[in-house]
Each structure stands twice: as structure tokens, then as C-alpha cells.
PDB file of C-alpha atoms in Angstrom:
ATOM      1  CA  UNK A   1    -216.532  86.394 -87.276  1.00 54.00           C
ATOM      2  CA  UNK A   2    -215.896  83.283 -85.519  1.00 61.00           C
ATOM      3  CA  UNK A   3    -212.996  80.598 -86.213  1.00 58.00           C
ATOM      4  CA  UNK A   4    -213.984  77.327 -86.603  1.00 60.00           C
ATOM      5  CA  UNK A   5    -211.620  74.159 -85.775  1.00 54.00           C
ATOM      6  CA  UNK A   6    -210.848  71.203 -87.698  1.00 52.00           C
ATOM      7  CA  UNK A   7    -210.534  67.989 -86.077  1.00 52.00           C
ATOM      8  CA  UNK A   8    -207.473  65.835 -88.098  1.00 51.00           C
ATOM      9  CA  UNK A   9    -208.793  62.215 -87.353  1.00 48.00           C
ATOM     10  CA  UNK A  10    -205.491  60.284 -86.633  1.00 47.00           C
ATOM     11  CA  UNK A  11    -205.227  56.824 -88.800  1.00 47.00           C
ATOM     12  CA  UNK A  12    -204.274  53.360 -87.151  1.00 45.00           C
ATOM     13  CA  UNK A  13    -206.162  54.950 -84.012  1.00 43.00           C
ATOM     14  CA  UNK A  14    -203.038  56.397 -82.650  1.00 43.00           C
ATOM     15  CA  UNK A  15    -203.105  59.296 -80.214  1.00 42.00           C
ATOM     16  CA  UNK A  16    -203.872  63.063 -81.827  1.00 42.00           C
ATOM     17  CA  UNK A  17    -200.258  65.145 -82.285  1.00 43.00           C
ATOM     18  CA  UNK A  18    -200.315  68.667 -81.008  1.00 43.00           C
ATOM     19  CA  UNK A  19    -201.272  70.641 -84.488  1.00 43.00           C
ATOM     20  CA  UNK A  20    -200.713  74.242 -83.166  1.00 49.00           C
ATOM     21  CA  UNK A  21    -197.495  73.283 -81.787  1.00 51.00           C
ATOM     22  CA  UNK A  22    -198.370  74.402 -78.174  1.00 64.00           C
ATOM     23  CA  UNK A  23    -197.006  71.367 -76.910  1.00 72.00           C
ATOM     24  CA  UNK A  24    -193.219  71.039 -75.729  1.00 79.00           C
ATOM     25  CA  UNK A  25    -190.855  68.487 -74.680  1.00 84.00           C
ATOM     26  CA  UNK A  26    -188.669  68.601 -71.780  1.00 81.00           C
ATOM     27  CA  UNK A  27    -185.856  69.147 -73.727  1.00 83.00           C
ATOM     28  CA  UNK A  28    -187.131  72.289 -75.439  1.00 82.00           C
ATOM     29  CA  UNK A  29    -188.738  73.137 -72.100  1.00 83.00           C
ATOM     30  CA  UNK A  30    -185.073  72.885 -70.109  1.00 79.00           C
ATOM     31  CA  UNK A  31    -183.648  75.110 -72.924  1.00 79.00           C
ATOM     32  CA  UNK A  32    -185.677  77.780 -71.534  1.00 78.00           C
ATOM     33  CA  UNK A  33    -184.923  77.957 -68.087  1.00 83.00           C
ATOM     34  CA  UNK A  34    -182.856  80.617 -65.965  1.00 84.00           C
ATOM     35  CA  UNK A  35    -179.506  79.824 -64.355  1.00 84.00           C
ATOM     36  CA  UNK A  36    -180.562  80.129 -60.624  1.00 86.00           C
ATOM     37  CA  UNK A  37    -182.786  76.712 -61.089  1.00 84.00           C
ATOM     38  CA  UNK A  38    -181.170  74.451 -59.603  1.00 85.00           C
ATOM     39  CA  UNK A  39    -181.787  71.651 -58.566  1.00 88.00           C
ATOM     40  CA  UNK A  40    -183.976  70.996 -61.429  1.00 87.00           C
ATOM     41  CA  UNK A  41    -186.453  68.099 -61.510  1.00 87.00           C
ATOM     42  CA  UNK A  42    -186.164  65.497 -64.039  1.00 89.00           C
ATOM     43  CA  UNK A  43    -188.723  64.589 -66.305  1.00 89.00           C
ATOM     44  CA  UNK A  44    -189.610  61.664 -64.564  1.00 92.00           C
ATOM     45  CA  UNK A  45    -189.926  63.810 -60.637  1.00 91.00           C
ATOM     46  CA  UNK A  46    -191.430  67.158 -62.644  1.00 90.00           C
ATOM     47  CA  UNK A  47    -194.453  64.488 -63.669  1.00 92.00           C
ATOM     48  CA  UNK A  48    -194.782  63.087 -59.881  1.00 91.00           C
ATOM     49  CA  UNK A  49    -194.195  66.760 -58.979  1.00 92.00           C
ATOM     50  CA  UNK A  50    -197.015  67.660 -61.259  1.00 91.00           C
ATOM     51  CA  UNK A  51    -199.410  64.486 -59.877  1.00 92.00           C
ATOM     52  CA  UNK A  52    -198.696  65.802 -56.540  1.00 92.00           C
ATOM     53  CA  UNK A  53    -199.997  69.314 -57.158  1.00 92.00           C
ATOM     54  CA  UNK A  54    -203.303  68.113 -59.307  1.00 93.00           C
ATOM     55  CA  UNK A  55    -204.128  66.061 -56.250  1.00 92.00           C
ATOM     56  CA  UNK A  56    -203.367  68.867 -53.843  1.00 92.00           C
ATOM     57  CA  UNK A  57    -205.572  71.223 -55.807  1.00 91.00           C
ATOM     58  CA  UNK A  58    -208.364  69.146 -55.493  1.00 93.00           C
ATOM     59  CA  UNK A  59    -208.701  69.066 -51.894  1.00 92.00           C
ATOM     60  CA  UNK A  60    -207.586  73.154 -51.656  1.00 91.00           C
ATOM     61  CA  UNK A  61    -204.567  71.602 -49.884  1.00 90.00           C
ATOM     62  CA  UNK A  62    -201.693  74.331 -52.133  1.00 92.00           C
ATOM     63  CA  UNK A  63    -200.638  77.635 -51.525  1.00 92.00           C
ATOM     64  CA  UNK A  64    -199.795  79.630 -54.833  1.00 93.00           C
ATOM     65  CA  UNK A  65    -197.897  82.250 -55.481  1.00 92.00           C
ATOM     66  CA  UNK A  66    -194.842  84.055 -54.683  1.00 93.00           C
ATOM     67  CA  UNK A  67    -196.558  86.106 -51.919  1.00 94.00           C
ATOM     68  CA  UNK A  68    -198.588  83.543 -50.855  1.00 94.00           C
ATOM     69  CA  UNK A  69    -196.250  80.699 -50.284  1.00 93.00           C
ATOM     70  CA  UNK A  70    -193.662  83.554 -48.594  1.00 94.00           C
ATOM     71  CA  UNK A  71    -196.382  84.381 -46.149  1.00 94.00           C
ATOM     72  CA  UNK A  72    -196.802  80.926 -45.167  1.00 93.00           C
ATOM     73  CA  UNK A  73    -193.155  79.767 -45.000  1.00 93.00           C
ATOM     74  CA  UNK A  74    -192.415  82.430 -43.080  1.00 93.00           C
ATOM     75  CA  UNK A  75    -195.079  81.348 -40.255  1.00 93.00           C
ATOM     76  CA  UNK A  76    -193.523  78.466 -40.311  1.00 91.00           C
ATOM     77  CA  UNK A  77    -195.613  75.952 -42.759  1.00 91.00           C
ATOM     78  CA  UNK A  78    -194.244  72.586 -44.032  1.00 92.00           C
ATOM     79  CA  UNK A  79    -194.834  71.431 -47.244  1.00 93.00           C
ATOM     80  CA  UNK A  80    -192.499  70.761 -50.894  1.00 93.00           C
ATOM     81  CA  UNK A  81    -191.750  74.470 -52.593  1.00 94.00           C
ATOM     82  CA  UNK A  82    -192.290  73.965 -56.197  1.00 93.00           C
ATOM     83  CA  UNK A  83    -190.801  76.414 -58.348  1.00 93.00           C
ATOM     84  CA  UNK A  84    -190.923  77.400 -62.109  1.00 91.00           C
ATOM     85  CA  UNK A  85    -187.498  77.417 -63.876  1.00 89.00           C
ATOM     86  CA  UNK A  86    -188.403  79.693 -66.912  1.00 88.00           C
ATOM     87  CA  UNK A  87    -189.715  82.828 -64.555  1.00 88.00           C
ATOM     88  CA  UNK A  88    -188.420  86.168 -65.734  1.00 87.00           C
ATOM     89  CA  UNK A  89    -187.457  88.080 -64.061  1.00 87.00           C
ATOM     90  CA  UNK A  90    -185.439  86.133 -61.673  1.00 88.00           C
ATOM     91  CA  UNK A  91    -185.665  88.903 -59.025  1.00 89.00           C
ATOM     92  CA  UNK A  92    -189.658  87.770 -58.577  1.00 89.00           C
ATOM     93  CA  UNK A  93    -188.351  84.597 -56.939  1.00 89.00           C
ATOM     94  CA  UNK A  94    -184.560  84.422 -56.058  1.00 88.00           C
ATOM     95  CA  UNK A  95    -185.089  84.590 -52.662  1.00 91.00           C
ATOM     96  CA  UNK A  96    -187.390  81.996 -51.880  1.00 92.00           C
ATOM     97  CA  UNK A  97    -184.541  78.994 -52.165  1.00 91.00           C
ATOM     98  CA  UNK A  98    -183.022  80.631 -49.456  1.00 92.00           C
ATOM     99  CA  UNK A  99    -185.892  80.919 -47.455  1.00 92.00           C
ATOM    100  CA  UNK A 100    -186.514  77.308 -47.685  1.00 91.00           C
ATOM    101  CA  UNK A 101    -182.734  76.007 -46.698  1.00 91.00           C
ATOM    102  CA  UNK A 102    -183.030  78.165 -43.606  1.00 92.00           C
ATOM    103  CA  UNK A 103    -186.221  76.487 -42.618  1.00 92.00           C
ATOM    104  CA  UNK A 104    -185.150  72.794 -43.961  1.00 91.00           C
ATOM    105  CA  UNK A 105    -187.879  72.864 -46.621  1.00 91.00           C
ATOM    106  CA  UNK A 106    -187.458  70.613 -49.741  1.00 92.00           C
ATOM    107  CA  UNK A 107    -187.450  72.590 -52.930  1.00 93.00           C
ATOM    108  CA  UNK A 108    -187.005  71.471 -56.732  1.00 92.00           C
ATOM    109  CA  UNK A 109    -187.525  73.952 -59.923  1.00 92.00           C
ATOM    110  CA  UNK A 110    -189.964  72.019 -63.053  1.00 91.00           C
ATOM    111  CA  UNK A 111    -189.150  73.740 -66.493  1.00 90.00           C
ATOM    112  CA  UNK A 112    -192.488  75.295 -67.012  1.00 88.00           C
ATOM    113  CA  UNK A 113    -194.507  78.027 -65.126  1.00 90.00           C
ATOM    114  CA  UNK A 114    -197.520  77.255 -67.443  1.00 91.00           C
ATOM    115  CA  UNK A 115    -197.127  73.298 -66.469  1.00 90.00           C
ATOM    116  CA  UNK A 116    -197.453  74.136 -63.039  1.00 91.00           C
ATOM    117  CA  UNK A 117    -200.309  76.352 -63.199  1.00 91.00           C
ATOM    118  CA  UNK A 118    -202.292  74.291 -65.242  1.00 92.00           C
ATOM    119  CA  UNK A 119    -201.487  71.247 -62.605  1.00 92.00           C
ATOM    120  CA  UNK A 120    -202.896  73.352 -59.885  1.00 91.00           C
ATOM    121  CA  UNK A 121    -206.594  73.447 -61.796  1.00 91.00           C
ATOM    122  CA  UNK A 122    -205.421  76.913 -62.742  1.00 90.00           C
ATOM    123  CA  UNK A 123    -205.535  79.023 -66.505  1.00 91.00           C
ATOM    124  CA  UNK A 124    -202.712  81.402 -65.460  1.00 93.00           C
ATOM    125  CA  UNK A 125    -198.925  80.173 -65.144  1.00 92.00           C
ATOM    126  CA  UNK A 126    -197.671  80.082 -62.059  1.00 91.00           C
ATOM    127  CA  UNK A 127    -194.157  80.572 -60.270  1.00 92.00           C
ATOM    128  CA  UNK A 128    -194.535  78.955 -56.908  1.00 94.00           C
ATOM    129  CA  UNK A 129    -196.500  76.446 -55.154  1.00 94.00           C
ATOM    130  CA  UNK A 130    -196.271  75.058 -51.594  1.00 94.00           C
ATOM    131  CA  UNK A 131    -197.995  71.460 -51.740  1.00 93.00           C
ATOM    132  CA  UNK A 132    -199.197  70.874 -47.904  1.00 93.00           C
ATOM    133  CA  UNK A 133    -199.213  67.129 -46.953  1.00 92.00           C
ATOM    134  CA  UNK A 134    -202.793  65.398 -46.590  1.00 90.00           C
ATOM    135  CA  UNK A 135    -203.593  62.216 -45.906  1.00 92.00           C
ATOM    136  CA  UNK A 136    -205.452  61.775 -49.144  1.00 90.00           C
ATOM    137  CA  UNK A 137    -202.288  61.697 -51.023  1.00 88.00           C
ATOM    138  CA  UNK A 138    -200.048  60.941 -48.316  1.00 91.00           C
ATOM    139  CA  UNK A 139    -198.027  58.288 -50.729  1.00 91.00           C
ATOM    140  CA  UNK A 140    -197.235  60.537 -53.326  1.00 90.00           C
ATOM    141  CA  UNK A 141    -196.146  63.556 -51.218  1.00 90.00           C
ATOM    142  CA  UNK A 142    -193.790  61.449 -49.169  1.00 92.00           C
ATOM    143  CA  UNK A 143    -192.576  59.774 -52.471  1.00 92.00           C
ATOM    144  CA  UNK A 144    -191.457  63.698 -53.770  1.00 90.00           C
ATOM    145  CA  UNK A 145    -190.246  64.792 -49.977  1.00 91.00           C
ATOM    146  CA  UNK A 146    -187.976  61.910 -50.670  1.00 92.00           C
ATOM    147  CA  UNK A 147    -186.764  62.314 -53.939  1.00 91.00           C
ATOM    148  CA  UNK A 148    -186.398  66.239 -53.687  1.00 89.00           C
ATOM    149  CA  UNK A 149    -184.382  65.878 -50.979  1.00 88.00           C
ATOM    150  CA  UNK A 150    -182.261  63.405 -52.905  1.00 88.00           C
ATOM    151  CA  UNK A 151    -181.313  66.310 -55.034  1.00 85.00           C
ATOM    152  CA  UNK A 152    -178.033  67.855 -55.119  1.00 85.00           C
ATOM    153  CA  UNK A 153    -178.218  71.249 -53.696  1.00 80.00           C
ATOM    154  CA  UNK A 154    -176.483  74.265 -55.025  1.00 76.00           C
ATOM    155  CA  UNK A 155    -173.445  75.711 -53.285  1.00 68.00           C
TER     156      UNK A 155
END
């Protein structure tokens, strides 16, 4: 037996509201995250953040996952460390911050893990990414480089 779904034509030609209720804000999304995320992107950096990955994806230019983007700091890669604020549990992660101060990496946590994986061209959430620079995007990874490293760090 297979489900069928009903499209809800919207009136006035207005844009289609999220039905099943998948669809959070960043409020609701913040509410959700763990203690050790900080410094936390706003909404406005999490979408350049988010613009940054798509377009790193595209050209294979990311590295994903906590092992992955370890591996790579530790030989000594540079790149932005994007991290997931609502990861549980925190033990999966906690030590990558650290990791990245010691080798002057910029870092910033986003409030969702299924956000970022679904930036990166992926189905499954996602923790951790390491964006690479390119020159293909070159304007929008030096835009985040500068505004993560804005970011107050925590003591």
C-alpha cells in the first residue's frame, strides 16, 4: 500500500508553508543545541556558512566527518571547521575546537547537523565539515574566514 501526497495549492501565489512541520526556525533550532557550541553562528553567517559548503560540495572541495576532518587537520590542512551544535553526544566532537585553536583554524558551530549535511549534497546529517579554499568560490570562503574569526572565542 502506497501513500499518496496532496499538493495544497497556496492562494495569492505566495510561497508553499512546510505542511509536515519538518521545517524549523533558528530560534527553535538554537533551543536545541549543546552547551560546548560556542561560538555559534548567527542566522545570517550559518546561511553564508551553508552557501559556502553547497559550493564546496560541488567541486569535491569538503572533508566530512569527525574522522575525516581530524585526519586532515592533524596533517596540517587549512580550511573553516564547521561544526553542528545539536550533536549528542558531545564526547563525538569536543575535542575538535581544541584541535583547531592549536593550529589557528577558524571554527563556528550552525544549529543543525541535518542543515549541514543536506548543504554538503548529502541525505545523512552531519557533525563536521572542513570547507578547503578554491578559487571557484574564493569570495565567499574569505568572506566566512573573516567573519568566523570575528567571533568571540570561548575561554
Amino acid at each position: 500500500m502506497t501513500k499518496t501526497k496532496k499538493e495544497k495549492l497556496p492562494a495569492d501565489g505566495e510561497e508553499p508553508a512546510a505542511t509536515d512541520g519538518t521545517e524549523k526556525t533558528y530560534q527553535e533550532l538554537v533551543a536545541n543545541v549543546n552547551p560546548i557550541a560556542q561560538p555559534l553562528a548567527s542566522k545570517k553567517l550559518s546561511k553564508k556558512l551553508y552557501k559556502c559548503v553547497k559550493k564546496a560540495a560541488k567541486v569535491k572541495n569538503i572533508r566530512r566527518g569527525v574522522k575525516e576532518v581530524q585526519k586532515f587537520i592533524n596533517k596540517g590542512e587549512k580550511g573553516i571547521v564547521v561544526l553542528a551544535g545539536d550533536t549528542l553526544p558531545i564526547d563525538v566532537y569536543c575535542h575538535l575546537p581544541v584541535m583547531c585553536e592549536d593550529r589557528n583554524l577558524p571554527y563556528a558551530y550552525i544549529p543543525s547537523k541535518v542543515d549541514l549535511g543536506s548543504s554538503a549534497g548529502s541525505k545523512r546529517p552531519t557533525c563536521v565539515i572542513l570547507i578547503k579554499p578554491h578559487q571557484d568560490y574564493q569570495d565567499a570562503y574569505d568572506e566566512c574566514v573573516e567573519e568566523v574569526s570575528g567571533l568571540p572565542k570561548p575561554l
